[in-house]
CSV table of C-alpha atoms in Angstrom, one decimal:
chain,number,residue,atom,x,y,z
A,1,UNK,CA,-46.5,-34.7,-27.8
A,2,UNK,CA,-42.7,-35.6,-26.6
A,3,UNK,CA,-41.3,-32.4,-28.5
A,4,UNK,CA,-43.7,-30.4,-26.6
A,5,UNK,CA,-43.4,-32.1,-23.6
A,6,UNK,CA,-39.2,-31.8,-24.0
A,7,UNK,CA,-40.4,-28.2,-24.3
A,8,UNK,CA,-41.5,-27.9,-21.6
A,9,UNK,CA,-38.6,-29.5,-19.5
A,10,UNK,CA,-36.5,-27.7,-20.8
A,11,UNK,CA,-37.6,-24.9,-21.0
A,12,UNK,CA,-38.9,-25.6,-16.9
A,13,UNK,CA,-34.9,-26.0,-16.4
A,14,UNK,CA,-33.4,-22.9,-18.1
A,15,UNK,CA,-35.7,-20.4,-15.3
A,16,UNK,CA,-35.4,-23.0,-12.6
A,17,UNK,CA,-31.1,-22.5,-14.2
A,18,UNK,CA,-31.4,-17.9,-14.6
A,19,UNK,CA,-32.7,-18.4,-11.4
A,20,UNK,CA,-30.3,-20.2,-9.6
A,21,UNK,CA,-28.1,-17.6,-10.9
A,22,UNK,CA,-29.7,-15.0,-9.4
A,23,UNK,CA,-30.6,-16.7,-6.4
A,24,UNK,CA,-25.9,-17.0,-6.5
A,25,UNK,CA,-25.4,-13.4,-6.6
A,26,UNK,CA,-28.4,-12.2,-3.9
A,27,UNK,CA,-25.8,-14.2,-2.0
A,28,UNK,CA,-23.6,-12.4,-2.1
A,29,UNK,CA,-20.7,-13.7,-0.2
A,30,UNK,CA,-21.4,-16.8,-1.7
A,31,UNK,CA,-19.6,-18.4,-4.9
A,32,UNK,CA,-21.0,-20.1,-7.4
A,33,UNK,CA,-22.3,-23.1,-6.7
A,34,UNK,CA,-19.7,-26.6,-6.7
A,35,UNK,CA,-21.0,-29.7,-7.5
A,36,UNK,CA,-22.4,-31.3,-3.4
A,37,UNK,CA,-21.7,-28.3,-2.1
A,38,UNK,CA,-23.9,-26.9,1.0
A,39,UNK,CA,-23.7,-24.4,3.2
A,40,UNK,CA,-24.6,-26.5,6.0
A,41,UNK,CA,-24.5,-25.8,9.9
A,42,UNK,CA,-21.7,-23.6,10.9
A,43,UNK,CA,-19.4,-26.6,13.2
A,44,UNK,CA,-18.7,-26.4,16.9
A,45,UNK,CA,-16.7,-24.8,19.0
A,46,UNK,CA,-12.8,-25.7,17.8
A,47,UNK,CA,-10.4,-25.4,21.1
A,48,UNK,CA,-9.8,-21.9,20.6
A,49,UNK,CA,-5.9,-22.0,19.6
A,50,UNK,CA,-6.0,-18.1,20.2
A,51,UNK,CA,-8.3,-17.3,23.1
A,52,UNK,CA,-11.2,-18.7,21.4
A,53,UNK,CA,-14.5,-16.1,21.5
A,54,UNK,CA,-12.7,-13.6,23.1
A,55,UNK,CA,-9.5,-13.8,20.5
A,56,UNK,CA,-12.2,-14.0,17.6
A,57,UNK,CA,-14.0,-10.9,19.3
A,58,UNK,CA,-10.9,-9.2,20.3
A,59,UNK,CA,-10.2,-9.5,15.7
A,60,UNK,CA,-13.3,-8.4,15.1
A,61,UNK,CA,-12.3,-4.3,16.8
A,62,UNK,CA,-9.4,-4.1,15.7
A,63,UNK,CA,-10.4,-4.3,12.1
A,64,UNK,CA,-13.5,-3.0,13.3
A,65,UNK,CA,-11.1,0.6,14.7
A,66,UNK,CA,-9.0,0.1,11.5
A,67,UNK,CA,-12.4,1.5,9.5
A,68,UNK,CA,-12.4,4.1,11.3
A,69,UNK,CA,-8.9,5.6,11.1
A,70,UNK,CA,-9.4,5.4,8.0
A,71,UNK,CA,-13.4,6.9,7.2
A,72,UNK,CA,-11.9,9.8,9.5
A,73,UNK,CA,-8.5,9.9,9.3
A,74,UNK,CA,-5.9,13.2,7.4
A,75,UNK,CA,-2.8,13.2,6.2
A,76,UNK,CA,0.1,11.9,9.1
A,77,UNK,CA,2.2,8.5,10.1
A,78,UNK,CA,-1.2,8.5,12.9
A,79,UNK,CA,-4.2,8.9,10.3
A,80,UNK,CA,-7.2,9.9,12.2
A,81,UNK,CA,-8.0,9.0,15.2
A,82,UNK,CA,-11.5,6.1,15.4
A,83,UNK,CA,-14.6,8.3,15.8
A,84,UNK,CA,-17.8,7.0,16.8
A,85,UNK,CA,-20.2,7.6,14.5
A,86,UNK,CA,-21.8,5.2,11.9
A,87,UNK,CA,-20.0,3.9,8.9
A,88,UNK,CA,-20.1,5.6,6.0
A,89,UNK,CA,-23.9,6.7,6.8
A,90,UNK,CA,-26.7,7.1,3.3
A,91,UNK,CA,-27.0,10.7,3.3
A,92,UNK,CA,-30.2,12.0,3.7
A,93,UNK,CA,-32.8,12.1,0.2
A,94,UNK,CA,-30.0,10.8,-2.4
A,95,UNK,CA,-31.5,10.1,-5.7
A,96,UNK,CA,-31.5,5.9,-5.9
A,97,UNK,CA,-30.2,5.0,-2.1
A,98,UNK,CA,-32.0,3.1,-0.4
A,99,UNK,CA,-30.9,2.5,3.6
A,100,UNK,CA,-30.6,-1.2,4.6
A,101,UNK,CA,-33.1,-1.8,7.9
A,102,UNK,CA,-31.4,-1.5,11.3
A,103,UNK,CA,-29.3,-3.5,12.9
A,104,UNK,CA,-31.7,-6.3,15.2
A,105,UNK,CA,-30.6,-7.5,18.1
A,106,UNK,CA,-28.7,-11.1,18.1
A,107,UNK,CA,-25.5,-12.6,20.0
A,108,UNK,CA,-22.2,-11.3,19.1
A,109,UNK,CA,-19.3,-12.3,20.7
A,110,UNK,CA,-17.9,-10.2,23.8
A,111,UNK,CA,-16.3,-7.0,23.8
A,112,UNK,CA,-17.1,-7.4,19.4
A,113,UNK,CA,-18.6,-3.6,18.0
A,114,UNK,CA,-22.5,-4.4,16.6
A,115,UNK,CA,-23.4,-5.4,13.0
A,116,UNK,CA,-23.5,-3.3,10.5
A,117,UNK,CA,-21.9,-0.6,10.5
A,118,UNK,CA,-24.5,1.8,9.7
A,119,UNK,CA,-23.4,3.8,6.0
A,120,UNK,CA,-22.0,6.9,5.7
A,121,UNK,CA,-22.1,9.8,2.3
A,122,UNK,CA,-20.8,9.2,-1.5
A,123,UNK,CA,-21.5,6.0,-2.6
A,124,UNK,CA,-25.6,6.5,-5.3
A,125,UNK,CA,-26.0,3.2,-5.3
A,126,UNK,CA,-27.4,0.9,-2.9
A,127,UNK,CA,-29.3,-2.3,-3.1
A,128,UNK,CA,-32.8,-1.2,-5.0
A,129,UNK,CA,-29.9,-1.5,-8.3
A,130,UNK,CA,-29.6,-4.6,-7.6
A,131,UNK,CA,-33.0,-5.9,-8.0
A,132,UNK,CA,-33.4,-6.3,-11.5
A,133,UNK,CA,-29.5,-6.8,-12.6
A,134,UNK,CA,-28.9,-9.7,-15.8
A,135,UNK,CA,-25.8,-11.2,-16.9
A,136,UNK,CA,-25.1,-11.9,-13.9
A,137,UNK,CA,-21.7,-14.0,-14.1
A,138,UNK,CA,-19.6,-14.9,-12.3
A,139,UNK,CA,-15.5,-13.3,-12.1
A,140,UNK,CA,-13.0,-15.6,-9.3
A,141,UNK,CA,-12.5,-14.6,-6.2
A,142,UNK,CA,-9.3,-14.6,-3.5
A,143,UNK,CA,-8.8,-15.5,0.3
A,144,UNK,CA,-11.8,-13.3,1.0
A,145,UNK,CA,-13.9,-12.0,-1.4
A,146,UNK,CA,-15.9,-13.3,-4.9
A,147,UNK,CA,-16.9,-10.5,-7.9
A,148,UNK,CA,-19.0,-10.9,-10.0
A,149,UNK,CA,-20.0,-9.6,-12.6
A,150,UNK,CA,-23.6,-8.1,-14.1
A,151,UNK,CA,-25.5,-5.5,-15.7
A,152,UNK,CA,-27.8,-3.2,-14.1
A,153,UNK,CA,-31.1,-2.1,-15.7
A,154,UNK,CA,-29.7,0.7,-17.6
A,155,UNK,CA,-27.6,-1.0,-19.4
A,156,UNK,CA,-23.7,-0.7,-16.9
A,157,UNK,CA,-21.7,-3.5,-16.1
A,158,UNK,CA,-21.0,-3.1,-12.9
A,159,UNK,CA,-19.0,-5.4,-11.2
A,160,UNK,CA,-20.1,-7.0,-6.9
A,161,UNK,CA,-17.4,-7.7,-4.1
A,162,UNK,CA,-18.7,-10.1,-1.5
A,163,UNK,CA,-17.7,-12.1,0.7
A,164,UNK,CA,-16.5,-15.4,-0.3
A,165,UNK,CA,-18.4,-17.6,2.1
A,166,UNK,CA,-16.6,-20.7,0.3
A,167,UNK,CA,-13.3,-18.7,0.9
A,168,UNK,CA,-10.3,-19.6,2.7
A,169,UNK,CA,-10.7,-16.2,5.4
A,170,UNK,CA,-13.4,-18.2,6.7
A,171,UNK,CA,-12.7,-21.2,6.4
A,172,UNK,CA,-10.1,-21.4,8.1
A,173,UNK,CA,-11.9,-18.9,10.9
A,174,UNK,CA,-15.2,-21.1,11.4
A,175,UNK,CA,-12.3,-23.5,12.3
A,176,UNK,CA,-10.5,-22.0,14.7
A,177,UNK,CA,-13.1,-20.6,15.9
A,178,UNK,CA,-16.6,-22.0,15.1
A,179,UNK,CA,-18.5,-19.2,14.7
A,180,UNK,CA,-20.0,-18.8,11.6
A,181,UNK,CA,-21.4,-15.6,12.2
A,182,UNK,CA,-18.6,-13.9,14.2
A,183,UNK,CA,-17.0,-14.9,11.9
A,184,UNK,CA,-18.1,-13.3,8.7
A,185,UNK,CA,-18.4,-10.0,10.3
A,186,UNK,CA,-14.2,-10.1,11.0
A,187,UNK,CA,-13.7,-11.0,7.2
A,188,UNK,CA,-16.8,-8.5,6.0
A,189,UNK,CA,-14.3,-5.5,7.4
A,190,UNK,CA,-11.9,-6.0,5.6
A,191,UNK,CA,-14.7,-5.5,2.6
A,192,UNK,CA,-15.1,-2.3,4.5
A,193,UNK,CA,-11.7,-1.3,4.6
A,194,UNK,CA,-12.0,-1.4,0.9
A,195,UNK,CA,-15.2,0.4,1.1
A,196,UNK,CA,-13.2,3.6,3.0
A,197,UNK,CA,-11.0,3.4,1.2
A,198,UNK,CA,-11.9,2.9,-2.0
A,199,UNK,CA,-14.2,6.1,-1.6
A,200,UNK,CA,-11.1,8.1,0.9
A,201,UNK,CA,-8.6,7.0,-2.5
A,202,UNK,CA,-10.9,8.6,-5.2
A,203,UNK,CA,-8.3,9.2,-8.6
A,204,UNK,CA,-9.0,8.1,-11.7
A,205,UNK,CA,-5.6,5.6,-11.0
A,206,UNK,CA,-8.2,3.8,-8.7
A,207,UNK,CA,-11.3,1.9,-8.7
A,208,UNK,CA,-14.4,3.6,-8.2
A,209,UNK,CA,-16.8,3.8,-5.6
A,210,UNK,CA,-20.1,3.1,-7.1
A,211,UNK,CA,-22.0,2.1,-3.4
A,212,UNK,CA,-23.2,-0.8,-1.5
A,213,UNK,CA,-26.5,-2.7,0.0
A,214,UNK,CA,-26.8,-4.5,2.7
A,215,UNK,CA,-29.8,-7.3,2.2
A,216,UNK,CA,-30.1,-11.2,4.6
A,217,UNK,CA,-27.5,-14.3,3.2
A,218,UNK,CA,-28.6,-17.9,3.4
A,219,UNK,CA,-28.5,-17.3,7.8
A,220,UNK,CA,-26.7,-14.3,8.0
A,221,UNK,CA,-28.0,-11.4,8.5
A,222,UNK,CA,-26.4,-8.6,6.5
A,223,UNK,CA,-24.1,-9.2,4.4
A,224,UNK,CA,-22.2,-6.3,3.2
A,225,UNK,CA,-21.7,-6.5,-1.1
A,226,UNK,CA,-19.2,-3.7,-2.8
A,227,UNK,CA,-21.6,-2.4,-6.0
A,228,UNK,CA,-18.2,-1.4,-8.1
A,229,UNK,CA,-16.7,0.3,-11.8
A,230,UNK,CA,-15.9,-3.0,-14.1
A,231,UNK,CA,-12.0,-3.8,-14.7
A,232,UNK,CA,-10.1,-6.4,-17.5
A,233,UNK,CA,-8.2,-8.3,-15.7
A,234,UNK,CA,-4.5,-7.4,-15.6
A,235,UNK,CA,-2.6,-11.1,-17.7
A,236,UNK,CA,0.7,-10.9,-18.3
A,237,UNK,CA,0.6,-12.2,-21.9
A,238,UNK,CA,-1.5,-9.6,-23.0
A,239,UNK,CA,0.8,-7.2,-22.2
A,240,UNK,CA,4.3,-8.2,-23.5
A,241,UNK,CA,1.6,-8.6,-27.0
A,242,UNK,CA,-0.3,-5.0,-26.5
A,243,UNK,CA,1.7,-2.5,-28.7
A,244,UNK,CA,3.9,0.3,-27.5
A,245,UNK,CA,2.0,3.3,-27.2
A,246,UNK,CA,-0.1,0.9,-25.0
A,247,UNK,CA,2.4,0.1,-22.8
A,248,UNK,CA,4.0,2.8,-21.9
A,249,UNK,CA,0.1,4.7,-21.1
A,250,UNK,CA,0.2,1.8,-18.5
A,251,UNK,CA,3.5,2.7,-17.4
A,252,UNK,CA,2.4,6.1,-16.9
A,253,UNK,CA,-0.7,5.4,-15.0
A,254,UNK,CA,1.4,3.0,-12.3
A,255,UNK,CA,3.8,5.6,-12.1
A,256,UNK,CA,0.5,9.1,-11.2
A,257,UNK,CA,-1.1,6.5,-8.3
A,258,UNK,CA,2.1,5.3,-7.1
A,259,UNK,CA,2.6,9.6,-7.2
A,260,UNK,CA,-1.2,9.6,-5.7
A,261,UNK,CA,-0.2,6.9,-3.2
A,262,UNK,CA,2.6,8.8,-1.6
A,263,UNK,CA,0.2,11.8,-1.1
A,264,UNK,CA,-2.9,10.6,-1.1
A,265,UNK,CA,-5.1,12.7,1.8
A,266,UNK,CA,-5.1,9.8,3.9
A,267,UNK,CA,-0.7,10.6,3.4
A,268,UNK,CA,1.9,8.0,2.1
A,269,UNK,CA,-0.5,4.5,1.9
A,270,UNK,CA,1.3,0.9,1.0
A,271,UNK,CA,-0.1,-2.2,-1.2
A,272,UNK,CA,0.9,-4.5,1.2
A,273,UNK,CA,0.6,-6.8,-2.0
A,274,UNK,CA,1.4,-6.0,-5.4
A,275,UNK,CA,0.5,-8.3,-7.4
A,276,UNK,CA,-0.6,-8.5,-11.4
A,277,UNK,CA,-4.5,-9.3,-9.6
A,278,UNK,CA,-4.1,-6.2,-7.6
A,279,UNK,CA,-5.3,-3.9,-10.8
A,280,UNK,CA,-7.9,-4.1,-13.9
A,281,UNK,CA,-7.7,-1.7,-16.3
A,282,UNK,CA,-10.5,0.3,-17.9
A,283,UNK,CA,-9.9,2.4,-20.7
A,284,UNK,CA,-6.5,1.6,-21.3
A,285,UNK,CA,-6.5,3.0,-17.4
A,286,UNK,CA,-4.6,0.8,-14.8
A,287,UNK,CA,-6.5,1.2,-12.1
A,288,UNK,CA,-5.7,-0.1,-8.6
A,289,UNK,CA,-8.8,-3.0,-7.1
A,290,UNK,CA,-7.9,-4.6,-4.3
A,291,UNK,CA,-7.5,-2.7,-1.6
A,292,UNK,CA,-8.3,-4.1,1.8
A,293,UNK,CA,-4.6,-4.9,2.2
A,294,UNK,CA,-3.0,-1.2,1.4
A,295,UNK,CA,-1.5,0.6,5.0
A,296,UNK,CA,-1.5,3.9,5.8
A,297,UNK,CA,0.4,4.2,9.2
A,298,UNK,CA,4.4,4.3,8.5
A,299,UNK,CA,6.3,2.2,10.6
A,300,UNK,CA,7.9,4.2,14.4
A,301,UNK,CA,11.7,3.9,15.5
A,302,UNK,CA,14.2,4.5,17.7
A,303,UNK,CA,16.2,4.1,15.4
A,304,UNK,CA,17.4,3.5,11.4
A,305,UNK,CA,17.9,0.0,12.9
A,306,UNK,CA,14.2,-0.3,12.4
A,307,UNK,CA,14.0,1.1,9.4
A,308,UNK,CA,14.8,-1.6,6.8
A,309,UNK,CA,13.7,-2.8,4.1
A,310,UNK,CA,14.0,-6.7,3.4
A,311,UNK,CA,13.1,-7.3,-0.1
A,312,UNK,CA,14.8,-11.3,-1.5
A,313,UNK,CA,17.2,-9.6,-3.2
A,314,UNK,CA,18.7,-6.6,-1.4
A,315,UNK,CA,17.5,-4.6,1.8
A,316,UNK,CA,17.7,-0.8,2.8
A,317,UNK,CA,18.2,0.9,5.2
A,318,UNK,CA,15.6,4.7,5.5
A,319,UNK,CA,16.1,7.1,7.8
A,320,UNK,CA,14.8,7.4,11.7
A,321,UNK,CA,12.8,11.2,11.8
A,322,UNK,CA,12.6,13.0,14.2
A,323,UNK,CA,8.7,12.2,14.4
A,324,UNK,CA,9.8,9.2,15.9
A,325,UNK,CA,8.8,7.3,11.9
A,326,UNK,CA,10.6,5.0,9.5
A,327,UNK,CA,11.1,8.2,7.2
A,328,UNK,CA,9.6,7.1,4.2
A,329,UNK,CA,8.5,4.1,4.4
A,330,UNK,CA,5.6,3.2,2.3
A,331,UNK,CA,6.2,5.1,-0.2
A,332,UNK,CA,9.5,2.9,-1.3
A,333,UNK,CA,8.3,-0.3,-0.4
A,334,UNK,CA,5.5,0.4,-3.0
A,335,UNK,CA,8.6,2.0,-5.8
A,336,UNK,CA,10.9,-1.4,-5.0
A,337,UNK,CA,7.7,-4.0,-5.3
A,338,UNK,CA,6.6,-1.9,-8.7
A,339,UNK,CA,10.3,-2.3,-10.2
A,340,UNK,CA,9.9,-5.6,-11.6
A,341,UNK,CA,5.9,-4.5,-12.7
A,342,UNK,CA,7.7,-1.6,-14.3
A,343,UNK,CA,10.1,-2.5,-15.8
A,344,UNK,CA,10.2,-6.2,-16.8
A,345,UNK,CA,6.6,-5.9,-18.4
A,346,UNK,CA,6.4,-2.2,-18.9
A,347,UNK,CA,9.1,-0.5,-20.1
A,348,UNK,CA,9.8,-2.0,-23.9
A,349,UNK,CA,12.7,-3.0,-26.0
A,350,UNK,CA,10.6,-1.6,-29.0
A,351,UNK,CA,10.3,2.3,-28.0
A,352,UNK,CA,11.8,4.7,-30.0
A,353,UNK,CA,15.2,5.1,-30.4
A,354,UNK,CA,14.3,9.3,-29.3
A,355,UNK,CA,13.1,7.2,-26.2
A,356,UNK,CA,16.0,5.1,-25.6
A,357,UNK,CA,17.9,7.5,-23.7
A,358,UNK,CA,14.8,8.3,-21.1
A,359,UNK,CA,14.2,4.2,-20.2
A,360,UNK,CA,18.1,4.7,-19.6
A,361,UNK,CA,17.2,7.5,-17.3
A,362,UNK,CA,14.5,5.8,-15.1
A,363,UNK,CA,16.4,2.8,-15.0
A,364,UNK,CA,19.6,4.8,-13.4
A,365,UNK,CA,17.8,6.8,-11.4
A,366,UNK,CA,15.7,3.1,-9.5
A,367,UNK,CA,18.2,1.3,-9.1
A,368,UNK,CA,21.7,1.1,-11.8
A,369,UNK,CA,23.9,3.0,-12.9
A,370,UNK,CA,25.0,2.7,-16.9
A,371,UNK,CA,28.9,2.5,-17.3
A,372,UNK,CA,29.1,3.4,-21.2
A,373,UNK,CA,32.0,1.5,-23.5
A,374,UNK,CA,33.8,-1.0,-20.4
A,375,UNK,CA,33.9,-4.5,-18.6
A,376,UNK,CA,33.5,-5.8,-16.0
A,377,UNK,CA,37.1,-8.3,-16.2
A,378,UNK,CA,36.9,-10.7,-13.2
A,379,UNK,CA,34.4,-10.9,-10.5
A,380,UNK,CA,32.3,-14.0,-12.1
A,381,UNK,CA,30.3,-16.8,-11.2
A,382,UNK,CA,28.1,-20.3,-12.7
A,383,UNK,CA,24.6,-20.7,-13.2
A,384,UNK,CA,22.5,-22.2,-14.4
A,385,UNK,CA,22.2,-21.8,-18.6
A,386,UNK,CA,25.2,-20.4,-18.5
A,387,UNK,CA,27.0,-19.9,-22.3
A,388,UNK,CA,30.3,-20.2,-20.3
A,389,UNK,CA,31.2,-22.6,-17.7
A,390,UNK,CA,32.8,-20.4,-16.0
A,391,UNK,CA,30.8,-17.8,-15.0
A,392,UNK,CA,27.8,-17.0,-14.9
A,393,UNK,CA,27.3,-16.4,-19.6
A,394,UNK,CA,23.4,-15.7,-20.3
A,395,UNK,CA,21.2,-14.5,-22.7
A,396,UNK,CA,18.3,-12.0,-22.1
A,397,UNK,CA,14.8,-10.3,-24.6
A,398,UNK,CA,15.8,-6.5,-23.3
A,399,UNK,CA,17.9,-5.0,-20.7
A,400,UNK,CA,14.6,-4.9,-17.8
A,401,UNK,CA,14.7,-8.9,-18.4
A,402,UNK,CA,19.5,-8.5,-17.4
A,403,UNK,CA,17.5,-7.0,-14.4
A,404,UNK,CA,14.8,-9.0,-13.2
A,405,UNK,CA,17.5,-11.8,-13.6
A,406,UNK,CA,20.3,-10.6,-11.7
A,407,UNK,CA,18.1,-9.4,-9.1
A,408,UNK,CA,17.4,-12.5,-8.9
A,409,UNK,CA,20.4,-14.2,-7.8
A,410,UNK,CA,21.6,-13.5,-4.6
A,411,UNK,CA,25.4,-13.2,-6.0
A,412,UNK,CA,25.0,-10.7,-8.7
A,413,UNK,CA,25.3,-7.0,-8.3
A,414,UNK,CA,26.6,-5.8,-12.3
A,415,UNK,CA,26.1,-6.8,-15.4
A,416,UNK,CA,28.2,-6.5,-18.7
A,417,UNK,CA,25.2,-6.5,-22.3
A,418,UNK,CA,28.1,-7.0,-24.7
A,419,UNK,CA,26.8,-6.3,-28.6
A,420,UNK,CA,26.6,-10.3,-29.2
A,421,UNK,CA,23.4,-12.4,-30.3
A,422,UNK,CA,22.1,-15.7,-30.1
A,423,UNK,CA,20.2,-17.0,-33.4
A,424,UNK,CA,17.2,-15.0,-32.2
A,425,UNK,CA,18.5,-12.1,-31.1
A,426,UNK,CA,18.7,-12.7,-28.1
A,427,UNK,CA,21.5,-10.4,-26.7
A,428,UNK,CA,24.2,-12.0,-23.9
A,429,UNK,CA,25.1,-10.1,-20.9
A,430,UNK,CA,27.8,-11.4,-18.5
A,431,UNK,CA,26.5,-10.8,-14.5
A,432,UNK,CA,28.9,-10.5,-12.5
A,433,UNK,CA,29.0,-10.4,-8.4
A,434,UNK,CA,30.6,-6.6,-7.1
A,435,UNK,CA,32.4,-4.2,-9.6
A,436,UNK,CA,35.8,-3.2,-8.2
A,437,UNK,CA,37.7,-3.3,-11.8
A,438,UNK,CA,35.6,-1.6,-14.9
A,439,UNK,CA,37.8,-1.1,-17.5
A,440,UNK,CA,37.0,-0.1,-21.1
A,441,UNK,CA,35.6,-2.3,-23.6
A,442,UNK,CA,34.1,-0.4,-27.0
A,443,UNK,CA,32.0,-3.5,-27.3
A,444,UNK,CA,30.3,-3.7,-23.9
A,445,UNK,CA,28.1,-1.6,-21.4
A,446,UNK,CA,27.6,-2.1,-17.5
A,447,UNK,CA,25.1,-1.6,-15.2
A,448,UNK,CA,26.1,-1.9,-11.2
A,449,UNK,CA,23.2,-1.5,-8.7
A,450,UNK,CA,23.6,1.6,-7.6
A,451,UNK,CA,24.2,2.1,-3.4
A,452,UNK,CA,21.3,2.4,-1.3
């Protein structure tokens, strides 16, 4: 009898747990509940350090207009004029589509556009596709969004993205303005912007957008969930352990993505947040997944003095075009930010001998000039942990790591690769402050920073 009661209790608990998971899933903006956590009522409005509700409405409208520019914009620095249309409307009669409920009248901050924006043509999956999902699994979250992995009734695994109710963006906004619904709309416009860009920037190296759904969640009406292709996170340690061919394929994927972003239908697109977590791997191909920090507009300028790209290791000055835009700034920002991603992790030490000269050409074309059979006898500086007390002599795994070390030292403008190695096989490299005197040396190779 006790065993039967225990089995019944276990079954009840299991069904309750499954129901809770699905409930969390269909409250898409929510992170899986943490111990002692509850949504709670909206706090009272704060002091409004930046202008109170009117400031919140201004920020919502600014994001709304940005989404409209990207949804209808064409190529060129201006990238489109705002159109008075409902965003992303579902195509009538589309297979498997469910039209969201019309927005109900509700108080909104003065001057803010209505919510939800009605969607438009393109995505095929809607709320109906999420009714009988299985295998709900929380993947992770960032400042704004939470990501879930689910399996659709047909067996396909997809990713669901929604505003994270416990995230930094929503929490800091509520503390600032005390307006939970308005703050949700402000955060959700970042998700909407990403949805529009995924649709407009379709490419084999851009994550596929499958659809979206509007539905009520907690005390927020019409929360937005996007349905996208599912990928595996990019882990740097795993990349270093993969074969040369696989890393070269990822490197090629990144190159194709950079070219596409520079010549997209919207014009040149820059990724302001260029880190591994912005990408996923799908069947060995690298794909960008996080686009809410992407920017299409080029930087305006009156002269080249306004077109300075500032990075920790060095700065670049670009020309100001006759049209008043910094020429190629978006593209060059992407190239520089991708530099360490390319060479530190993807261009490997174990490349076939026949391809190593090609890798040298790639390095030379991006930042460093190779001077074979040469060295720099002076222009030393001290660093830690150096193998030589009067200079900066360090061991590196490969040329990519040498470049990375030089980039991390503000005084480094050149380095000399020797033919000496440590007992583990790492090469010894001298790092230099300049290259005013380069002399012949058959046992060493010098790399100097290209001008620019």
